[in-house]
Amino acid sequence: MPPVVGWLPLGGAALWLGGHVLAAMLLPERGPLRERLCLGLTIALAAALGLVELLGALGWLTGPVALVGCLVFAAAVTRRAGLRAAAADLAALARASVTAVQGPWALAAVAGAVAVALASLAALSLESWGWDALAYHLPPVHDALQTGRVREVPTHVTYASAYPQAVERVFTL
């Protein structure tokens, strides 16, 4: 397992917090919760992409440095009012989740949660065997993790470097 994977939960939480605090400041209480959640996730993904590009350009793409970058991002954008709004949104999301699993939708919610949990467990613990992942998703990620840089993957297979690499950059973090 690459060393970056161990830092993923804490770094991901920091990116989510920073993204959601920014979203709460950009879209105050006037807008619906789902808009702030979507904007927060979009900002968090953009921050992850930017962080991988920056660290890769500097040659510092390692787990501890990536974690520090995630924490610095969260600390830089977090303000007290934004934290209160993010906490209120998280509480509202928890209330909505509890309401959703009560009543006639409870069985569907449980089935969905089990399906997501099983898919996540399989993705984390099983090696990828699909041609799509092996052919052009894994080479850039593994190359970035091994070299500490984001670069064109040196390969004789042309299409490994020909596809857009935004998803690979986010998954490198």
PDB file of N, CA, C and O in Angstrom, residues 75-131:
ATOM      1  N   ALA A  75      -7.087  25.188   7.642  1.00  0.00           N
ATOM      2  CA  ALA A  75      -6.811  26.265   8.593  1.00  0.00           C
ATOM      3  C   ALA A  75      -6.866  27.631   7.924  1.00  0.00           C
ATOM      4  O   ALA A  75      -7.310  28.613   8.532  1.00  0.00           O
ATOM      5  N   ALA A  76      -6.445  27.703   6.674  1.00  0.00           N
ATOM      6  CA  ALA A  76      -6.415  28.988   5.979  1.00  0.00           C
ATOM      7  C   ALA A  76      -7.808  29.522   5.663  1.00  0.00           C
ATOM      8  O   ALA A  76      -8.028  30.731   5.670  1.00  0.00           O
ATOM      9  N   VAL A  77      -8.745  28.638   5.392  1.00  0.00           N
ATOM     10  CA  VAL A  77     -10.074  29.103   4.979  1.00  0.00           C
ATOM     11  C   VAL A  77     -11.091  29.090   6.114  1.00  0.00           C
ATOM     12  O   VAL A  77     -12.181  29.637   5.971  1.00  0.00           O
ATOM     13  N   THR A  78     -10.764  28.483   7.235  1.00  0.00           N
ATOM     14  CA  THR A  78     -11.736  28.322   8.309  1.00  0.00           C
ATOM     15  C   THR A  78     -11.845  29.601   9.124  1.00  0.00           C
ATOM     16  O   THR A  78     -10.850  30.130   9.604  1.00  0.00           O
ATOM     17  N   ARG A  79     -13.061  30.060   9.259  1.00  0.00           N
ATOM     18  CA  ARG A  79     -13.396  31.204  10.095  1.00  0.00           C
ATOM     19  C   ARG A  79     -14.455  30.753  11.094  1.00  0.00           C
ATOM     20  O   ARG A  79     -15.168  29.789  10.866  1.00  0.00           O
ATOM     21  N   ARG A  80     -14.578  31.479  12.183  1.00  0.00           N
ATOM     22  CA  ARG A  80     -15.515  31.088  13.243  1.00  0.00           C
ATOM     23  C   ARG A  80     -16.947  31.007  12.735  1.00  0.00           C
ATOM     24  O   ARG A  80     -17.666  30.049  13.011  1.00  0.00           O
ATOM     25  N   ALA A  81     -17.385  32.002  11.959  1.00  0.00           N
ATOM     26  CA  ALA A  81     -18.763  31.982  11.435  1.00  0.00           C
ATOM     27  C   ALA A  81     -18.950  30.813  10.472  1.00  0.00           C
ATOM     28  O   ALA A  81     -19.996  30.163  10.461  1.00  0.00           O
ATOM     29  N   GLY A  82     -17.941  30.545   9.668  1.00  0.00           N
ATOM     30  CA  GLY A  82     -18.017  29.421   8.748  1.00  0.00           C
ATOM     31  C   GLY A  82     -18.070  28.086   9.476  1.00  0.00           C
ATOM     32  O   GLY A  82     -18.774  27.173   9.064  1.00  0.00           O
ATOM     33  N   LEU A  83     -17.323  27.963  10.591  1.00  0.00           N
ATOM     34  CA  LEU A  83     -17.367  26.741  11.388  1.00  0.00           C
ATOM     35  C   LEU A  83     -18.748  26.531  11.996  1.00  0.00           C
ATOM     36  O   LEU A  83     -19.255  25.415  12.029  1.00  0.00           O
ATOM     37  N   ARG A  84     -19.345  27.623  12.494  1.00  0.00           N
ATOM     38  CA  ARG A  84     -20.696  27.501  13.051  1.00  0.00           C
ATOM     39  C   ARG A  84     -21.679  27.065  11.979  1.00  0.00           C
ATOM     40  O   ARG A  84     -22.538  26.211  12.207  1.00  0.00           O
ATOM     41  N   ALA A  85     -21.568  27.645  10.785  1.00  0.00           N
ATOM     42  CA  ALA A  85     -22.469  27.275   9.688  1.00  0.00           C
ATOM     43  C   ALA A  85     -22.241  25.830   9.269  1.00  0.00           C
ATOM     44  O   ALA A  85     -23.199  25.097   9.001  1.00  0.00           O
ATOM     45  N   ALA A  86     -20.985  25.394   9.210  1.00  0.00           N
ATOM     46  CA  ALA A  86     -20.697  24.004   8.841  1.00  0.00           C
ATOM     47  C   ALA A  86     -21.226  23.039   9.900  1.00  0.00           C
ATOM     48  O   ALA A  86     -21.773  21.985   9.568  1.00  0.00           O
ATOM     49  N   ALA A  87     -21.094  23.394  11.176  1.00  0.00           N
ATOM     50  CA  ALA A  87     -21.622  22.543  12.242  1.00  0.00           C
ATOM     51  C   ALA A  87     -23.148  22.479  12.170  1.00  0.00           C
ATOM     52  O   ALA A  87     -23.742  21.405  12.352  1.00  0.00           O
ATOM     53  N   ALA A  88     -23.797  23.612  11.899  1.00  0.00           N
ATOM     54  CA  ALA A  88     -25.251  23.619  11.760  1.00  0.00           C
ATOM     55  C   ALA A  88     -25.683  22.779  10.557  1.00  0.00           C
ATOM     56  O   ALA A  88     -26.678  22.046  10.628  1.00  0.00           O
ATOM     57  N   ASP A  89     -24.940  22.871   9.455  1.00  0.00           N
ATOM     58  CA  ASP A  89     -25.260  22.061   8.278  1.00  0.00           C
ATOM     59  C   ASP A  89     -25.075  20.577   8.556  1.00  0.00           C
ATOM     60  O   ASP A  89     -25.861  19.744   8.110  1.00  0.00           O
ATOM     61  N   LEU A  90     -24.023  20.226   9.290  1.00  0.00           N
ATOM     62  CA  LEU A  90     -23.787  18.825   9.633  1.00  0.00           C
ATOM     63  C   LEU A  90     -24.907  18.289  10.527  1.00  0.00           C
ATOM     64  O   LEU A  90     -25.369  17.164  10.340  1.00  0.00           O
ATOM     65  N   ALA A  91     -25.362  19.123  11.470  1.00  0.00           N
ATOM     66  CA  ALA A  91     -26.477  18.710  12.327  1.00  0.00           C
ATOM     67  C   ALA A  91     -27.758  18.550  11.508  1.00  0.00           C
ATOM     68  O   ALA A  91     -28.524  17.604  11.710  1.00  0.00           O
ATOM     69  N   ALA A  92     -27.993  19.471  10.572  1.00  0.00           N
ATOM     70  CA  ALA A  92     -29.178  19.366   9.712  1.00  0.00           C
ATOM     71  C   ALA A  92     -29.100  18.123   8.834  1.00  0.00           C
ATOM     72  O   ALA A  92     -30.109  17.445   8.615  1.00  0.00           O
ATOM     73  N   LEU A  93     -27.905  17.818   8.339  1.00  0.00           N
ATOM     74  CA  LEU A  93     -27.733  16.614   7.532  1.00  0.00           C
ATOM     75  C   LEU A  93     -27.978  15.356   8.363  1.00  0.00           C
ATOM     76  O   LEU A  93     -28.601  14.405   7.888  1.00  0.00           O
ATOM     77  N   ALA A  94     -27.511  15.340   9.607  1.00  0.00           N
ATOM     78  CA  ALA A  94     -27.750  14.196  10.491  1.00  0.00           C
ATOM     79  C   ALA A  94     -29.243  14.038  10.774  1.00  0.00           C
ATOM     80  O   ALA A  94     -29.770  12.921  10.748  1.00  0.00           O
ATOM     81  N   ARG A  95     -29.950  15.166  11.026  1.00  0.00           N
ATOM     82  CA  ARG A  95     -31.395  15.084  11.256  1.00  0.00           C
ATOM     83  C   ARG A  95     -32.120  14.568  10.025  1.00  0.00           C
ATOM     84  O   ARG A  95     -33.021  13.735  10.112  1.00  0.00           O
ATOM     85  N   ALA A  96     -31.714  15.046   8.853  1.00  0.00           N
ATOM     86  CA  ALA A  96     -32.351  14.590   7.610  1.00  0.00           C
ATOM     87  C   ALA A  96     -32.066  13.114   7.367  1.00  0.00           C
ATOM     88  O   ALA A  96     -32.935  12.380   6.891  1.00  0.00           O
ATOM     89  N   SER A  97     -30.865  12.664   7.711  1.00  0.00           N
ATOM     90  CA  SER A  97     -30.520  11.248   7.539  1.00  0.00           C
ATOM     91  C   SER A  97     -31.346  10.370   8.461  1.00  0.00           C
ATOM     92  O   SER A  97     -31.832   9.313   8.056  1.00  0.00           O
ATOM     93  N   VAL A  98     -31.511  10.807   9.706  1.00  0.00           N
ATOM     94  CA  VAL A  98     -32.320  10.031  10.651  1.00  0.00           C
ATOM     95  C   VAL A  98     -33.770   9.994  10.189  1.00  0.00           C
ATOM     96  O   VAL A  98     -34.428   8.951  10.241  1.00  0.00           O
ATOM     97  N   THR A  99     -34.282  11.116   9.709  1.00  0.00           N
ATOM     98  CA  THR A  99     -35.655  11.163   9.211  1.00  0.00           C
ATOM     99  C   THR A  99     -35.819  10.265   7.992  1.00  0.00           C
ATOM    100  O   THR A  99     -36.842   9.608   7.820  1.00  0.00           O
ATOM    101  N   ALA A 100     -34.795  10.219   7.145  1.00  0.00           N
ATOM    102  CA  ALA A 100     -34.894   9.429   5.912  1.00  0.00           C
ATOM    103  C   ALA A 100     -34.922   7.931   6.179  1.00  0.00           C
ATOM    104  O   ALA A 100     -35.534   7.186   5.422  1.00  0.00           O
ATOM    105  N   VAL A 101     -34.254   7.497   7.258  1.00  0.00           N
ATOM    106  CA  VAL A 101     -34.222   6.058   7.511  1.00  0.00           C
ATOM    107  C   VAL A 101     -35.388   5.593   8.373  1.00  0.00           C
ATOM    108  O   VAL A 101     -35.477   4.420   8.694  1.00  0.00           O
ATOM    109  N   GLN A 102     -36.266   6.475   8.732  1.00  0.00           N
ATOM    110  CA  GLN A 102     -37.461   6.092   9.464  1.00  0.00           C
ATOM    111  C   GLN A 102     -38.622   5.995   8.498  1.00  0.00           C
ATOM    112  O   GLN A 102     -38.671   6.697   7.502  1.00  0.00           O
ATOM    113  N   GLY A 103     -39.542   5.146   8.784  1.00  0.00           N
ATOM    114  CA  GLY A 103     -40.730   5.034   7.955  1.00  0.00           C
ATOM    115  C   GLY A 103     -40.536   4.104   6.781  1.00  0.00           C
ATOM    116  O   GLY A 103     -39.744   3.153   6.840  1.00  0.00           O
ATOM    117  N   PRO A 104     -41.236   4.367   5.679  1.00  0.00           N
ATOM    118  CA  PRO A 104     -41.243   3.418   4.558  1.00  0.00           C
ATOM    119  C   PRO A 104     -39.915   3.316   3.816  1.00  0.00           C
ATOM    120  O   PRO A 104     -39.680   2.355   3.102  1.00  0.00           O
ATOM    121  N   TRP A 105     -39.031   4.291   3.965  1.00  0.00           N
ATOM    122  CA  TRP A 105     -37.767   4.270   3.232  1.00  0.00           C
ATOM    123  C   TRP A 105     -36.648   3.608   4.018  1.00  0.00           C
ATOM    124  O   TRP A 105     -35.515   3.541   3.550  1.00  0.00           O
ATOM    125  N   ALA A 106     -36.944   3.116   5.191  1.00  0.00           N
ATOM    126  CA  ALA A 106     -35.895   2.541   6.044  1.00  0.00           C
ATOM    127  C   ALA A 106     -35.191   1.361   5.381  1.00  0.00           C
ATOM    128  O   ALA A 106     -33.965   1.276   5.396  1.00  0.00           O
ATOM    129  N   LEU A 107     -35.956   0.454   4.797  1.00  0.00           N
ATOM    130  CA  LEU A 107     -35.351  -0.717   4.163  1.00  0.00           C
ATOM    131  C   LEU A 107     -34.482  -0.323   2.973  1.00  0.00           C
ATOM    132  O   LEU A 107     -33.383  -0.854   2.793  1.00  0.00           O
ATOM    133  N   ALA A 108     -34.948   0.628   2.180  1.00  0.00           N
ATOM    134  CA  ALA A 108     -34.150   1.097   1.040  1.00  0.00           C
ATOM    135  C   ALA A 108     -32.873   1.781   1.515  1.00  0.00           C
ATOM    136  O   ALA A 108     -31.802   1.613   0.915  1.00  0.00           O
ATOM    137  N   ALA A 109     -32.954   2.553   2.601  1.00  0.00           N
ATOM    138  CA  ALA A 109     -31.770   3.227   3.135  1.00  0.00           C
ATOM    139  C   ALA A 109     -30.754   2.214   3.658  1.00  0.00           C
ATOM    140  O   ALA A 109     -29.554   2.357   3.438  1.00  0.00           O
ATOM    141  N   VAL A 110     -31.230   1.186   4.333  1.00  0.00           N
ATOM    142  CA  VAL A 110     -30.325   0.149   4.846  1.00  0.00           C
ATOM    143  C   VAL A 110     -29.669  -0.595   3.683  1.00  0.00           C
ATOM    144  O   VAL A 110     -28.453  -0.836   3.694  1.00  0.00           O
ATOM    145  N   ALA A 111     -30.453  -0.951   2.678  1.00  0.00           N
ATOM    146  CA  ALA A 111     -29.889  -1.643   1.514  1.00  0.00           C
ATOM    147  C   ALA A 111     -28.856  -0.773   0.805  1.00  0.00           C
ATOM    148  O   ALA A 111     -27.794  -1.254   0.395  1.00  0.00           O
ATOM    149  N   GLY A 112     -29.144   0.507   0.665  1.00  0.00           N
ATOM    150  CA  GLY A 112     -28.189   1.424   0.035  1.00  0.00           C
ATOM    151  C   GLY A 112     -26.916   1.568   0.847  1.00  0.00           C
ATOM    152  O   GLY A 112     -25.808   1.566   0.299  1.00  0.00           O
ATOM    153  N   ALA A 113     -27.044   1.679   2.169  1.00  0.00           N
ATOM    154  CA  ALA A 113     -25.869   1.802   3.034  1.00  0.00           C
ATOM    155  C   ALA A 113     -25.013   0.539   2.986  1.00  0.00           C
ATOM    156  O   ALA A 113     -23.784   0.615   2.935  1.00  0.00           O
ATOM    157  N   VAL A 114     -25.655  -0.618   2.985  1.00  0.00           N
ATOM    158  CA  VAL A 114     -24.910  -1.883   2.894  1.00  0.00           C
ATOM    159  C   VAL A 114     -24.198  -1.978   1.542  1.00  0.00           C
ATOM    160  O   VAL A 114     -23.029  -2.391   1.473  1.00  0.00           O
ATOM    161  N   ALA A 115     -24.876  -1.590   0.464  1.00  0.00           N
ATOM    162  CA  ALA A 115     -24.254  -1.643  -0.865  1.00  0.00           C
ATOM    163  C   ALA A 115     -23.047  -0.720  -0.954  1.00  0.00           C
ATOM    164  O   ALA A 115     -21.994  -1.109  -1.474  1.00  0.00           O
ATOM    165  N   VAL A 116     -23.170   0.506  -0.425  1.00  0.00           N
ATOM    166  CA  VAL A 116     -22.038   1.442  -0.448  1.00  0.00           C
ATOM    167  C   VAL A 116     -20.903   0.929   0.429  1.00  0.00           C
ATOM    168  O   VAL A 116     -19.723   1.016   0.055  1.00  0.00           O
ATOM    169  N   ALA A 117     -21.227   0.367   1.587  1.00  0.00           N
ATOM    170  CA  ALA A 117     -20.192  -0.165   2.479  1.00  0.00           C
ATOM    171  C   ALA A 117     -19.458  -1.329   1.826  1.00  0.00           C
ATOM    172  O   ALA A 117     -18.220  -1.406   1.892  1.00  0.00           O
ATOM    173  N   LEU A 118     -20.178  -2.235   1.184  1.00  0.00           N
ATOM    174  CA  LEU A 118     -19.533  -3.373   0.529  1.00  0.00           C
ATOM    175  C   LEU A 118     -18.670  -2.924  -0.650  1.00  0.00           C
ATOM    176  O   LEU A 118     -17.562  -3.431  -0.848  1.00  0.00           O
ATOM    177  N   ALA A 119     -19.170  -1.974  -1.434  1.00  0.00           N
ATOM    178  CA  ALA A 119     -18.384  -1.468  -2.562  1.00  0.00           C
ATOM    179  C   ALA A 119     -17.129  -0.758  -2.072  1.00  0.00           C
ATOM    180  O   ALA A 119     -16.049  -0.912  -2.649  1.00  0.00           O
ATOM    181  N   SER A 120     -17.250   0.005  -0.994  1.00  0.00           N
ATOM    182  CA  SER A 120     -16.083   0.699  -0.437  1.00  0.00           C
ATOM    183  C   SER A 120     -15.069  -0.297   0.112  1.00  0.00           C
ATOM    184  O   SER A 120     -13.861  -0.139  -0.093  1.00  0.00           O
ATOM    185  N   LEU A 121     -15.556  -1.307   0.802  1.00  0.00           N
ATOM    186  CA  LEU A 121     -14.658  -2.331   1.335  1.00  0.00           C
ATOM    187  C   LEU A 121     -13.932  -3.062   0.210  1.00  0.00           C
ATOM    188  O   LEU A 121     -12.725  -3.302   0.284  1.00  0.00           O
ATOM    189  N   ALA A 122     -14.659  -3.391  -0.847  1.00  0.00           N
ATOM    190  CA  ALA A 122     -14.033  -4.068  -1.989  1.00  0.00           C
ATOM    191  C   ALA A 122     -13.007  -3.161  -2.656  1.00  0.00           C
ATOM    192  O   ALA A 122     -11.914  -3.604  -3.025  1.00  0.00           O
ATOM    193  N   ALA A 123     -13.329  -1.892  -2.809  1.00  0.00           N
ATOM    194  CA  ALA A 123     -12.398  -0.970  -3.469  1.00  0.00           C
ATOM    195  C   ALA A 123     -11.135  -0.767  -2.644  1.00  0.00           C
ATOM    196  O   ALA A 123     -10.043  -0.611  -3.201  1.00  0.00           O
ATOM    197  N   LEU A 124     -11.267  -0.760  -1.335  1.00  0.00           N
ATOM    198  CA  LEU A 124     -10.102  -0.545  -0.484  1.00  0.00           C
ATOM    199  C   LEU A 124      -9.243  -1.790  -0.306  1.00  0.00           C
ATOM    200  O   LEU A 124      -8.039  -1.697  -0.127  1.00  0.00           O
ATOM    201  N   SER A 125      -9.855  -2.966  -0.347  1.00  0.00           N
ATOM    202  CA  SER A 125      -9.092  -4.163  -0.005  1.00  0.00           C
ATOM    203  C   SER A 125      -8.710  -5.046  -1.186  1.00  0.00           C
ATOM    204  O   SER A 125      -7.808  -5.859  -1.060  1.00  0.00           O
ATOM    205  N   LEU A 126      -9.361  -4.905  -2.321  1.00  0.00           N
ATOM    206  CA  LEU A 126      -9.066  -5.763  -3.460  1.00  0.00           C
ATOM    207  C   LEU A 126      -8.228  -5.024  -4.493  1.00  0.00           C
ATOM    208  O   LEU A 126      -8.384  -3.827  -4.703  1.00  0.00           O
ATOM    209  N   GLU A 127      -7.354  -5.736  -5.135  1.00  0.00           N
ATOM    210  CA  GLU A 127      -6.582  -5.158  -6.227  1.00  0.00           C
ATOM    211  C   GLU A 127      -7.490  -4.926  -7.425  1.00  0.00           C
ATOM    212  O   GLU A 127      -8.404  -5.698  -7.682  1.00  0.00           O
ATOM    213  N   SER A 128      -7.215  -3.883  -8.141  1.00  0.00           N
ATOM    214  CA  SER A 128      -7.986  -3.603  -9.336  1.00  0.00           C
ATOM    215  C   SER A 128      -7.589  -4.584 -10.438  1.00  0.00           C
ATOM    216  O   SER A 128      -6.420  -4.850 -10.651  1.00  0.00           O
ATOM    217  N   TRP A 129      -8.568  -5.117 -11.115  1.00  0.00           N
ATOM    218  CA  TRP A 129      -8.270  -6.059 -12.194  1.00  0.00           C
ATOM    219  C   TRP A 129      -8.899  -5.621 -13.504  1.00  0.00           C
ATOM    220  O   TRP A 129      -8.682  -6.222 -14.526  1.00  0.00           O
ATOM    221  N   GLY A 130      -9.683  -4.571 -13.457  1.00  0.00           N
ATOM    222  CA  GLY A 130     -10.325  -4.101 -14.681  1.00  0.00           C
ATOM    223  C   GLY A 130      -9.311  -3.490 -15.634  1.00  0.00           C
ATOM    224  O   GLY A 130      -8.374  -2.811 -15.224  1.00  0.00           O
ATOM    225  N   TRP A 131      -9.502  -3.729 -16.906  1.00  0.00           N
ATOM    226  CA  TRP A 131      -8.586  -3.213 -17.914  1.00  0.00           C
ATOM    227  C   TRP A 131      -8.508  -1.693 -17.869  1.00  0.00           C
ATOM    228  O   TRP A 131      -7.451  -1.098 -17.983  1.00  0.00           O
TER     229      TRP A 131
END
